[in-house]
Every structure is written in C-alpha cells, then in structure tokens.
mmCIF file of C-alpha atoms in Angstrom:
data_model
loop_
_atom_site.group_PDB
_atom_site.id
_atom_site.type_symbol
_atom_site.label_atom_id
_atom_site.label_comp_id
_atom_site.label_asym_id
_atom_site.label_seq_id
_atom_site.Cartn_x
_atom_site.Cartn_y
_atom_site.Cartn_z
ATOM 1 C CA MET A 511 -28.309 -15.518 -9.879
ATOM 2 C CA ALA A 512 -25.577 -16.379 -7.349
ATOM 3 C CA GLU A 513 -25.176 -14.191 -4.298
ATOM 4 C CA GLN A 514 -22.097 -11.992 -4.203
ATOM 5 C CA PRO A 515 -19.563 -12.862 -1.484
ATOM 6 C CA VAL A 516 -19.459 -10.591 1.554
ATOM 7 C CA ARG A 517 -16.355 -8.435 1.183
ATOM 8 C CA ILE A 518 -14.813 -6.949 4.326
ATOM 9 C CA TYR A 519 -12.392 -4.021 4.274
ATOM 10 C CA VAL A 520 -9.779 -4.094 7.051
ATOM 11 C CA ASP A 521 -7.120 -1.406 7.046
ATOM 12 C CA GLY A 522 -4.058 -0.500 8.992
ATOM 13 C CA CYS A 523 -0.446 0.499 9.006
ATOM 14 C CA PHE A 524 0.617 -3.147 9.434
ATOM 15 C CA ASP A 525 4.144 -2.102 10.411
ATOM 16 C CA LEU A 526 6.219 -4.938 11.900
ATOM 17 C CA LEU A 527 3.374 -7.389 11.303
ATOM 18 C CA HIS A 528 2.615 -9.225 14.551
ATOM 19 C CA SER A 529 0.073 -11.517 16.184
ATOM 20 C CA GLY A 530 -2.350 -8.664 16.826
ATOM 21 C CA HIS A 531 -2.462 -7.871 13.113
ATOM 22 C CA TYR A 532 -2.962 -11.523 12.223
ATOM 23 C CA ASN A 533 -5.733 -11.819 14.804
ATOM 24 C CA ALA A 534 -7.504 -8.755 13.357
ATOM 25 C CA LEU A 535 -7.315 -10.174 9.847
ATOM 26 C CA ARG A 536 -8.473 -13.593 11.071
ATOM 27 C CA GLN A 537 -11.481 -12.004 12.750
ATOM 28 C CA GLY A 538 -12.189 -10.015 9.597
ATOM 29 C CA ARG A 539 -12.208 -13.266 7.627
ATOM 30 C CA ALA A 540 -14.798 -14.712 10.022
ATOM 31 C CA MET A 541 -17.109 -11.791 9.134
ATOM 32 C CA GLY A 542 -17.190 -12.429 5.398
ATOM 33 C CA GLU A 543 -15.873 -14.443 2.498
ATOM 34 C CA VAL A 544 -13.328 -11.942 1.149
ATOM 35 C CA VAL A 545 -10.916 -9.786 3.146
ATOM 36 C CA VAL A 546 -9.531 -6.726 1.417
ATOM 37 C CA ALA A 547 -6.599 -5.300 3.398
ATOM 38 C CA GLY A 548 -5.857 -1.627 2.945
ATOM 39 C CA VAL A 549 -2.283 -0.619 3.768
ATOM 40 C CA HIS A 550 -2.115 3.036 4.729
ATOM 41 C CA SER A 551 0.295 5.177 2.751
ATOM 42 C CA ASP A 552 3.577 6.211 4.338
ATOM 43 C CA GLU A 553 2.479 9.852 4.151
ATOM 44 C CA ASP A 554 -0.844 9.238 5.912
ATOM 45 C CA ILE A 555 0.797 7.156 8.649
ATOM 46 C CA LEU A 556 3.401 9.858 9.244
ATOM 47 C CA LEU A 557 0.634 12.450 9.512
ATOM 48 C CA ASN A 558 -1.655 10.383 11.763
ATOM 49 C CA LYS A 559 0.643 8.186 13.844
ATOM 50 C CA GLY A 560 4.306 8.939 13.182
ATOM 51 C CA PRO A 561 7.092 7.360 11.130
ATOM 52 C CA THR A 562 7.010 3.711 10.107
ATOM 53 C CA ILE A 563 9.806 1.173 10.322
ATOM 54 C CA MET A 564 8.950 -0.513 7.011
ATOM 55 C CA SER A 565 7.913 1.157 3.765
ATOM 56 C CA GLY A 566 4.402 0.845 2.419
ATOM 57 C CA LEU A 567 5.611 -1.473 -0.323
ATOM 58 C CA GLU A 568 7.248 -3.766 2.242
ATOM 59 C CA ARG A 569 4.154 -3.758 4.456
ATOM 60 C CA ALA A 570 1.877 -4.562 1.495
ATOM 61 C CA GLU A 571 4.136 -7.359 0.256
ATOM 62 C CA ILE A 572 4.094 -9.116 3.630
ATOM 63 C CA LEU A 573 0.285 -8.953 3.738
ATOM 64 C CA ARG A 574 0.065 -10.580 0.308
ATOM 65 C CA HIS A 575 1.331 -13.758 1.976
ATOM 66 C CA CYS A 576 -1.200 -13.804 4.826
ATOM 67 C CA LYS A 577 -3.739 -16.625 4.501
ATOM 68 C CA PHE A 578 -6.558 -14.430 5.859
ATOM 69 C CA VAL A 579 -6.132 -11.769 3.152
ATOM 70 C CA ASP A 580 -7.555 -12.121 -0.349
ATOM 71 C CA GLU A 581 -6.636 -8.713 -1.771
ATOM 72 C CA VAL A 582 -4.129 -6.068 -0.723
ATOM 73 C CA LYS A 583 -4.653 -2.393 -1.534
ATOM 74 C CA PRO A 584 -1.426 -0.420 -0.967
ATOM 75 C CA ASP A 585 -1.187 3.320 -0.298
ATOM 76 C CA THR A 586 -4.702 3.718 1.086
ATOM 77 C CA ALA A 587 -5.908 6.784 2.911
ATOM 78 C CA TYR A 588 -5.986 6.656 6.706
ATOM 79 C CA THR A 589 -9.457 8.168 6.707
ATOM 80 C CA VAL A 590 -11.753 5.544 5.188
ATOM 81 C CA SER A 591 -14.551 6.752 2.931
ATOM 82 C CA PHE A 592 -17.667 5.287 1.356
ATOM 83 C CA ASP A 593 -15.993 5.884 -2.019
ATOM 84 C CA MET A 594 -13.085 3.667 -0.956
ATOM 85 C CA LEU A 595 -15.433 0.857 0.020
ATOM 86 C CA LYS A 596 -17.261 1.227 -3.283
ATOM 87 C CA GLU A 597 -13.988 1.252 -5.267
ATOM 88 C CA PHE A 598 -12.873 -1.948 -3.496
ATOM 89 C CA ASN A 599 -16.360 -3.487 -3.836
ATOM 90 C CA CYS A 600 -16.646 -3.940 -0.056
ATOM 91 C CA GLY A 601 -19.917 -3.869 1.839
ATOM 92 C CA PHE A 602 -18.367 -3.440 5.274
ATOM 93 C CA TYR A 603 -15.532 -1.706 7.084
ATOM 94 C CA ALA A 604 -14.138 -3.728 9.999
ATOM 95 C CA HIS A 605 -11.941 -2.375 12.757
ATOM 96 C CA GLY A 606 -10.923 -3.234 16.282
ATOM 97 C CA ASP A 607 -12.937 -2.177 19.315
ATOM 98 C CA ASP A 608 -10.471 0.609 20.118
ATOM 99 C CA PRO A 609 -11.636 4.095 19.110
ATOM 100 C CA VAL A 610 -9.824 5.470 16.070
ATOM 101 C CA PHE A 611 -9.540 9.122 15.085
ATOM 102 C CA ASP A 612 -7.601 10.780 12.302
ATOM 103 C CA TYR A 613 -5.281 13.729 12.928
ATOM 104 C CA THR A 614 -8.177 16.187 12.432
ATOM 105 C CA GLY A 615 -10.234 14.488 15.152
ATOM 106 C CA VAL A 616 -12.651 12.641 12.851
ATOM 107 C CA TYR A 617 -14.015 9.471 14.503
ATOM 108 C CA LEU A 618 -13.454 7.057 11.645
ATOM 109 C CA THR A 619 -16.063 4.394 12.346
ATOM 110 C CA ALA A 620 -19.111 6.537 13.186
ATOM 111 C CA LYS A 621 -20.363 7.115 9.641
ATOM 112 C CA PHE A 622 -20.121 3.398 8.835
ATOM 113 C CA LYS A 623 -21.988 2.468 12.027
ATOM 114 C CA GLU A 624 -24.820 4.821 11.023
ATOM 115 C CA LYS A 625 -25.203 2.987 7.685
ATOM 116 C CA ASN A 626 -24.854 -0.532 9.196
ATOM 117 C CA MET A 627 -21.641 -0.958 7.226
ATOM 118 C CA PHE A 628 -19.348 -1.455 10.219
ATOM 119 C CA LYS A 629 -18.182 -4.657 11.868
ATOM 120 C CA VAL A 630 -16.128 -4.636 15.032
ATOM 121 C CA PHE A 631 -13.585 -7.194 16.137
ATOM 122 C CA LYS A 632 -11.803 -7.606 19.463
ATOM 123 C CA ARG A 633 -8.439 -5.883 19.603
ATOM 124 C CA THR A 634 -5.617 -8.113 20.784
ATOM 125 C CA GLU A 635 -4.462 -6.852 24.170
ATOM 126 C CA GLY A 636 -0.806 -6.616 25.104
ATOM 127 C CA VAL A 637 0.746 -6.458 21.651
ATOM 128 C CA SER A 638 1.346 -3.477 19.401
ATOM 129 C CA THR A 639 3.957 -2.188 17.016
ATOM 130 C CA THR A 640 4.698 0.633 19.482
ATOM 131 C CA GLU A 641 5.305 -1.886 22.273
ATOM 132 C CA ILE A 642 7.541 -4.062 20.056
ATOM 133 C CA THR A 643 9.515 -1.002 18.942
ATOM 134 C CA GLY A 644 9.994 -0.049 22.597
ATOM 135 C CA ARG A 645 11.372 -3.512 23.361
ATOM 136 C CA LEU A 646 13.810 -3.216 20.442
ATOM 137 C CA LEU A 647 15.018 0.176 21.649
ATOM 138 C CA LYS A 648 15.571 -1.207 25.176
ATOM 139 C CA LEU A 649 17.539 -4.093 23.692
ATOM 140 C CA VAL A 650 19.758 -1.737 21.689
ATOM 141 C CA ASP A 651 20.272 0.416 24.794
ATOM 142 C CA ALA A 652 21.203 -2.653 26.872
ATOM 143 C CA LEU A 653 23.652 -3.838 24.223
ATOM 144 C CA ASN A 654 25.321 -0.421 24.079
ATOM 145 C CA ASN A 655 25.805 -0.182 27.874
#
C-alpha cells in the first residue's frame, strides 16, 4: 500500500497577498507534499484582526493561482481545530514563529504542539499587510496635500 502524502494546513487572512504570504506558503510546501491553504472568513477576520481590504472570495481566488498551494479552503475559522484538520485530511498545522491568539485569548498553536501536529516556519520580517496599508494611506495623504 502506498504511503499517503503529508498534508500541511496553512491558514491566514491573506489580504493584499505579499512576499511574506508567499514565503509562508513556500515554507509550508517544504514541510510536506500537499499544502492546504485556509482563508479565514471575513467575519472571523473582522472579529480577530479588523476589517479586510479584499473579500474572502477575492483572497481565496488569488491563492488558487499560487504554485505552493494545492487546495484552497475559503471561509475557514480563525481558531483552528482538530476537526478542521481532519475534515481537510491534514496531519499538521503550520504557522509562523510569531505567537497567535484569537480574540478570546486562546493560544492557537499550543494544542497542536502537544499532539506533535504543529510545524513552525520563519515569519518574514519587515513585510505585513498592516505595513503595506500604512504605506498606501501615507501615499494618499501625500497626494491630497
């Protein structure tokens, strides 16, 4: 019987997709044969991080064209669960080395670490959607003055 491919679940908002997102997905690919990208729902992002620029459907569609992603799961919950991994047939949850908490204070990676179902990748320093949005706002302000 052939071995099943290692499936890695990588999730995120993926708003204004940038080099940091691509680097995360690339690192996820290096950890297994199949990368399943979960795109958080608009509602969960609003609750946990704030409003998005792009809709969930737009964010998911862009990810479908990323060479590091094999499957895209739109409208996923921000708080990852074992049931989600089972539903997506993934053996591991991968996330950057930055701590991540949901709006209730739950440390999202701890339970996966305890079960040896967590893989960590290096977060790309110096680039984020928040930083890019800030640059855009400064540009608009400069153009209006």
